[in-house]
Coordinates of C-alpha atoms in Angstrom, one line a residue:
M1 CA 12.2 -11.0 -15.6
K2 CA 9.1 -9.1 -14.7
S3 CA 8.7 -8.0 -11.1
F4 CA 6.3 -10.2 -9.2
L5 CA 6.7 -8.9 -5.7
P6 CA 4.1 -7.0 -3.7
L7 CA 5.4 -3.4 -3.8
L8 CA 4.0 -0.9 -1.5
S9 CA 4.7 1.9 -3.9
L10 CA 5.7 1.3 -7.5
A11 CA 4.7 2.8 -10.9
I12 CA 1.6 5.0 -11.1
S13 CA -0.4 3.3 -13.8
A14 CA -4.0 2.8 -14.7
S15 CA -5.6 -0.5 -13.9
A16 CA -5.3 -2.9 -16.8
T17 CA -9.0 -3.9 -16.5
A18 CA -11.4 -1.6 -18.2
I19 CA -14.5 -0.5 -16.3
P20 CA -17.7 -1.1 -18.3
A21 CA -19.3 2.1 -19.6
L22 CA -22.0 3.4 -17.2
E23 CA -25.0 5.7 -17.9
P24 CA -25.0 9.1 -16.2
R25 CA -25.8 8.7 -12.5
Q26 CA -25.5 4.9 -12.6
T27 CA -23.7 3.4 -9.6
A28 CA -21.0 0.8 -10.1
A29 CA -21.6 -2.7 -8.6
E30 CA -20.2 -3.5 -5.2
V31 CA -18.7 -6.7 -6.5
Q32 CA -17.5 -7.2 -10.1
S33 CA -16.1 -10.5 -11.6
L34 CA -13.0 -9.9 -13.7
P35 CA -10.9 -12.1 -15.9
A36 CA -8.2 -13.9 -13.9
K37 CA -4.6 -13.2 -14.9
Y38 CA -2.4 -15.9 -13.4
F39 CA -3.0 -19.5 -12.4
P40 CA -5.5 -21.7 -14.4
D41 CA -7.8 -22.1 -11.4
S42 CA -7.6 -18.5 -10.4
Q43 CA -10.6 -16.2 -9.8
R44 CA -10.5 -12.4 -9.8
V45 CA -13.0 -10.0 -8.3
K46 CA -13.2 -6.2 -7.7
I47 CA -14.8 -5.2 -4.4
R48 CA -15.6 -1.6 -3.5
Y49 CA -15.7 -0.3 0.0
G50 CA -17.3 2.9 1.2
P51 CA -18.5 5.5 0.5
F52 CA -16.0 7.9 2.1
Q53 CA -16.6 11.6 2.3
L54 CA -13.5 13.7 1.7
P55 CA -13.4 17.1 3.4
S56 CA -12.5 20.3 1.7
S57 CA -8.8 20.9 1.3
E58 CA -9.4 24.1 3.4
Q59 CA -10.6 22.0 6.4
R60 CA -8.0 20.9 8.9
S61 CA -8.2 17.8 11.1
V62 CA -7.6 17.8 14.8
I63 CA -3.9 16.9 14.2
G64 CA -3.5 19.8 11.7
E65 CA -3.7 17.9 8.4
S66 CA -5.6 19.5 5.6
G67 CA -8.3 17.9 3.5
T68 CA -7.8 14.4 5.1
M69 CA -10.0 11.8 6.6
S70 CA -8.9 8.7 8.4
T71 CA -11.0 5.8 9.6
I72 CA -11.0 2.2 10.6
R73 CA -13.4 -0.3 9.1
T74 CA -13.9 -3.9 10.4
N75 CA -15.4 -7.1 9.0
L76 CA -15.1 -6.1 5.4
R77 CA -16.4 -8.2 2.6
K78 CA -13.8 -10.9 1.7
P79 CA -13.1 -12.0 -1.8
C80 CA -13.2 -15.6 -0.9
T81 CA -13.2 -18.2 2.0
D82 CA -10.9 -21.2 2.4
C83 CA -8.7 -19.8 -0.3
G84 CA -5.2 -18.4 -1.1
L85 CA -4.6 -14.8 -2.2
T86 CA -2.2 -14.5 -5.1
A87 CA -2.6 -10.8 -6.0
A88 CA -4.2 -7.6 -4.9
Q89 CA -4.4 -4.1 -6.3
A90 CA -6.0 -1.0 -4.6
G91 CA -7.9 1.8 -6.3
L92 CA -10.1 4.8 -5.7
E93 CA -13.2 5.7 -7.7
Y94 CA -16.3 7.7 -7.8
A95 CA -19.9 6.3 -7.5
D96 CA -20.1 5.7 -11.3
G97 CA -16.8 3.8 -11.3
S98 CA -14.7 6.5 -12.9
P99 CA -11.2 6.9 -11.4
A100 CA -10.6 9.2 -8.5
D101 CA -6.9 10.2 -8.6
V102 CA -4.4 13.0 -8.5
G103 CA -6.0 14.5 -11.7
T104 CA -9.3 14.9 -9.9
G105 CA -7.7 16.0 -6.6
A106 CA -8.4 12.7 -4.8
W107 CA -5.5 10.9 -3.1
L108 CA -5.2 7.4 -1.7
H109 CA -2.9 8.6 1.0
H110 CA -2.5 5.1 2.4
V111 CA -4.4 2.0 3.4
V112 CA -3.5 -0.9 5.6
M113 CA -5.5 -4.1 5.4
L114 CA -5.3 -6.6 8.3
M115 CA -6.6 -10.2 8.7
S116 CA -8.0 -11.4 12.0
G117 CA -8.6 -15.0 12.9
T118 CA -6.8 -18.1 14.2
G119 CA -3.1 -17.8 13.7
K120 CA -3.4 -14.3 12.2
R121 CA -1.0 -12.2 14.4
D122 CA 1.2 -9.4 13.1
V123 CA 4.7 -10.7 12.7
V124 CA 6.7 -7.5 13.5
C125 CA 4.3 -5.8 15.9
P126 CA 2.1 -8.3 17.7
S127 CA 1.3 -5.6 20.3
G128 CA 1.4 -2.5 18.0
V129 CA -1.2 0.2 17.6
L130 CA -3.2 -1.8 15.0
S131 CA -2.6 -5.2 16.6
M132 CA -6.2 -5.6 17.8
L133 CA -7.2 -5.6 14.1
G134 CA -5.0 -8.6 13.2
E135 CA -2.1 -9.2 10.9
R136 CA -1.1 -6.6 8.4
F137 CA -1.0 -8.4 5.0
F138 CA -1.6 -5.7 2.3
S139 CA -1.0 -2.0 1.9
S140 CA -1.1 0.6 -0.7
G141 CA -0.3 4.3 -1.3
N142 CA -1.4 6.7 -4.0
E143 CA 0.6 4.8 -6.6
R144 CA -1.9 1.9 -6.3
S145 CA 0.6 -0.7 -7.5
P146 CA -0.3 -4.4 -7.8
T147 CA 0.7 -6.7 -4.9
M148 CA 1.8 -10.3 -5.6
F149 CA 2.0 -12.9 -2.8
G150 CA 4.3 -15.2 -4.8
D151 CA 5.9 -15.6 -8.2
V152 CA 2.8 -15.4 -10.3
E153 CA 4.9 -14.6 -13.5
T154 CA 7.3 -17.6 -13.7
Q155 CA 5.6 -19.6 -11.0
T156 CA 9.0 -21.0 -9.9
L157 CA 8.2 -20.2 -6.3
K158 CA 4.5 -20.8 -5.7
A159 CA 3.3 -19.0 -2.6
M160 CA 0.0 -17.5 -1.4
Y161 CA -1.6 -15.7 1.6
P162 CA -4.2 -18.0 3.1
I163 CA -7.8 -16.9 4.1
A164 CA -9.7 -19.2 6.4
A165 CA -13.5 -19.4 6.5
A166 CA -13.7 -17.6 9.9
D167 CA -11.1 -14.9 9.1
R168 CA -12.1 -11.3 8.9
I169 CA -10.6 -8.4 6.9
N170 CA -10.2 -5.1 8.7
M171 CA -8.6 -1.9 7.5
Q172 CA -7.2 1.6 8.4
V173 CA -7.5 4.0 5.5
E174 CA -6.5 7.7 5.1
L175 CA -7.7 9.7 2.1
M176 CA -6.9 13.2 1.0
N177 CA -8.6 15.9 -1.0
M178 CA -6.6 18.5 -2.9
K179 CA -9.8 20.5 -3.9
P180 CA -11.8 23.0 -1.9
Q181 CA -15.0 21.1 -2.8
E182 CA -15.9 18.0 -0.8
Q183 CA -15.8 14.8 -2.7
T184 CA -17.4 11.3 -2.2
V185 CA -15.2 8.3 -3.2
Y186 CA -15.1 4.5 -2.9
F187 CA -12.0 2.5 -2.0
T188 CA -11.6 -0.6 -4.2
V189 CA -9.4 -3.7 -4.3
E190 CA -9.0 -6.2 -7.2
W191 CA -8.4 -9.5 -5.5
E192 CA -7.1 -12.6 -7.3
F193 CA -7.2 -16.0 -5.5
L194 CA -7.2 -19.7 -5.7
P195 CA -9.6 -22.1 -4.0
K196 CA -7.9 -24.0 -1.2
A197 CA -7.8 -27.3 -3.1
A198 CA -5.7 -25.6 -5.8
T199 CA -3.0 -24.4 -3.3
A200 CA -1.5 -27.8 -2.5
G201 CA 2.3 -27.4 -2.5
F202 CA 2.1 -23.6 -2.1
K203 CA 4.3 -21.9 0.5
Q204 CA 2.7 -19.5 2.9
T205 CA 3.5 -15.8 2.5
K206 CA 4.1 -13.5 5.4
A207 CA 4.5 -9.7 5.3
L208 CA 7.2 -8.1 7.5
W209 CA 6.1 -4.4 7.9
M210 CA 9.3 -2.4 8.6
D211 CA 8.6 1.2 9.8
V212 CA 10.8 4.0 11.0
T213 CA 8.4 4.5 13.8
N214 CA 8.6 0.8 14.6
C215 CA 5.3 -0.2 16.1
G216 CA 3.9 3.3 16.5
V217 CA 1.8 5.5 14.2
S218 CA 3.5 5.6 10.8
S219 CA 3.2 9.3 10.2
V220 CA 5.9 11.4 11.8
A221 CA 6.7 15.1 11.8
P222 CA 9.9 16.0 9.9
P223 CA 12.8 17.0 12.2
A224 CA 12.7 20.8 12.9
N225 CA 15.0 23.0 10.9
K226 CA 16.5 20.2 8.9
Q227 CA 16.3 19.9 5.1
V228 CA 18.3 16.7 4.8
F229 CA 17.6 13.9 7.3
T230 CA 17.5 10.1 7.8
L231 CA 14.8 8.2 9.7
K232 CA 15.8 4.8 11.0
S233 CA 13.9 1.7 12.3
D234 CA 15.0 -0.6 15.0
A235 CA 16.3 -4.0 13.9
F236 CA 13.8 -6.8 13.7
T237 CA 14.8 -10.4 14.4
I238 CA 13.6 -12.8 11.7
P239 CA 11.5 -15.5 13.4
A240 CA 11.7 -18.3 10.8
N241 CA 13.6 -19.5 7.7
G242 CA 12.2 -18.6 4.3
Q243 CA 12.8 -17.0 0.9
M244 CA 12.6 -13.2 0.5
L245 CA 10.2 -12.6 -2.4
G246 CA 10.8 -8.9 -2.6
T247 CA 10.5 -5.5 -1.0
A248 CA 10.1 -1.8 -1.8
G249 CA 9.9 1.4 0.1
H250 CA 7.2 4.0 0.8
L251 CA 8.0 7.6 1.3
H252 CA 6.2 11.0 1.2
D253 CA 7.3 13.9 -1.0
G254 CA 10.8 15.0 -0.2
G255 CA 11.9 11.4 0.2
V256 CA 14.9 10.1 -1.8
N257 CA 15.2 6.4 -1.0
V258 CA 14.6 3.6 1.5
N259 CA 17.5 1.3 2.2
V260 CA 16.7 -2.2 3.5
Y261 CA 19.4 -3.9 5.6
L262 CA 19.8 -7.6 6.4
N263 CA 22.5 -8.1 9.1
D264 CA 23.7 -4.5 8.4
K265 CA 24.2 -5.1 4.7
V266 CA 22.0 -3.2 2.2
I267 CA 20.0 -5.8 0.3
C268 CA 17.7 -3.2 -1.4
D269 CA 17.9 0.5 -2.3
S270 CA 14.4 1.5 -3.1
Q271 CA 14.6 4.8 -5.0
A272 CA 11.9 7.4 -5.4
T273 CA 11.1 8.9 -8.9
Y274 CA 9.1 12.1 -9.2
S275 CA 6.6 13.2 -11.8
T276 CA 4.2 16.1 -12.4
T277 CA 1.7 13.9 -14.2
T278 CA -1.1 11.7 -12.8
M279 CA -1.8 8.0 -13.3
G280 CA -1.2 7.1 -16.9
G281 CA 0.9 10.2 -17.5
M282 CA -2.1 12.6 -17.8
A283 CA -1.7 16.3 -17.0
M284 CA -2.8 17.5 -13.6
S285 CA -6.1 19.3 -13.3
D286 CA -6.2 23.1 -13.1
G287 CA -6.7 22.9 -9.3
H288 CA -3.5 20.9 -8.7
D289 CA -0.4 22.5 -7.2
G290 CA 1.8 21.6 -10.2
D291 CA 4.6 20.3 -8.0
A292 CA 6.3 17.0 -8.8
H293 CA 5.2 14.2 -6.6
I294 CA 6.5 10.7 -6.0
A295 CA 5.4 8.6 -9.0
T296 CA 7.3 5.3 -8.5
M297 CA 9.4 3.5 -5.9
S298 CA 11.9 1.0 -7.3
G299 CA 11.9 -2.5 -5.7
C300 CA 14.0 -5.6 -5.4
T301 CA 13.0 -9.2 -6.2
N302 CA 14.4 -12.6 -5.7
I303 CA 16.6 -11.3 -2.9
G304 CA 17.5 -14.8 -1.5
P305 CA 17.1 -16.9 1.6
V306 CA 16.6 -15.6 5.1
K307 CA 17.1 -17.6 8.3
Q308 CA 15.8 -17.4 11.8
G309 CA 17.8 -14.9 13.8
D310 CA 18.8 -12.6 10.9
K311 CA 18.3 -8.9 11.6
L312 CA 16.2 -6.7 9.3
R313 CA 16.0 -2.9 9.4
I314 CA 15.4 0.1 7.2
E315 CA 16.6 3.7 6.8
A316 CA 14.5 6.4 5.0
N317 CA 16.4 9.3 3.5
Y318 CA 14.8 12.7 2.8
D319 CA 16.2 15.8 1.0
L320 CA 13.7 18.7 1.1
D321 CA 16.1 20.9 -0.9
K322 CA 16.1 18.4 -3.8
H323 CA 12.4 17.5 -3.7
A324 CA 9.7 19.8 -2.4
P325 CA 7.7 18.3 0.5
M326 CA 4.0 18.5 1.0
H327 CA 2.6 21.3 3.1
N328 CA -0.6 21.7 5.1
H329 CA -3.1 24.2 3.9
G330 CA -4.5 26.9 6.1
D331 CA -2.9 29.6 8.2
S332 CA 0.2 27.7 9.3
G333 CA 1.1 26.1 6.0
G334 CA 3.6 23.9 7.9
L335 CA 5.3 20.7 6.6
A336 CA 3.0 17.7 6.3
A337 CA 4.0 14.5 8.1
V338 CA 6.3 12.0 6.5
M339 CA 6.7 8.3 6.5
G340 CA 9.4 5.7 6.0
I341 CA 8.2 2.1 5.4
A342 CA 9.2 -1.0 3.5
I343 CA 7.3 -4.3 3.4
M344 CA 9.3 -7.4 3.0
Y345 CA 7.3 -10.4 1.8
I346 CA 8.7 -13.8 2.8
A347 CA 7.6 -17.3 1.7
L348 CA 8.1 -19.5 4.7
D349 CA 10.1 -22.7 4.3

């Protein structure tokens, strides 16, 4: 069956929804209504957030990263109120709505979206570095893969992520520019949702954010003088019974796979696949480095039940001899930071 789980990093593919043709210099709308894809009562909208100014690839941040900008935004526009999210997909575009991607030198390095409000508290890290912003519920990397909060394909397990009227959406986003010229981009999300009245009988979905840095900053420097290494998270104790909808890993270049363990048994081996093409298989622009980058991360669906007290952990494996890592620009040219993440989505019993 088709994968329905929310994957942090899956296939690099263009959005299935075409953007209307725009006249030169025309600016795309902040909110666009789109055809719904799943349940009969669903609604789908595309919301753009920004703009964001990407620095030159020759400019280094205070922590030594090249061409990157990182920011926190709060109280963002919500797609709906008193509703249930069923799907989300992140994107990056220019003012006229054209795609901003690897081919144009713009990277959606990562984004974390959080929900604040009554009952919205991060499951894994209630006192983590982003805990004041709420509960982490959606994330994306440069692959911009669709996230599903339940089985929207077969609808055998109906689940959704609830949004109350008073809830607020916050986010932490990091973007990267591979070109020496500054660029201005907008971050976008296509949200699909059901009105609250249509979610009767739906289970509530929770995201378990597993990270090799546990509750710290996700980016970590690679171990010194090691080409092959493994980064490990601590074990997290599952707080409630539920059904594991699915999971997938997130790595940076040089990564091989992320193993997800339940009670010390591997339940998912999320493998990285590399490519030298951009989204949709297009060739890189002349300004690109030409190296292969992570294009997909495999995922696992319908993993099975989980019960209160079970232990969940991950291991991220890197081999810098097999896959070239990212480097910072500038005088040092040192290795860029890496990550090891997997999000497990669970429908609570």
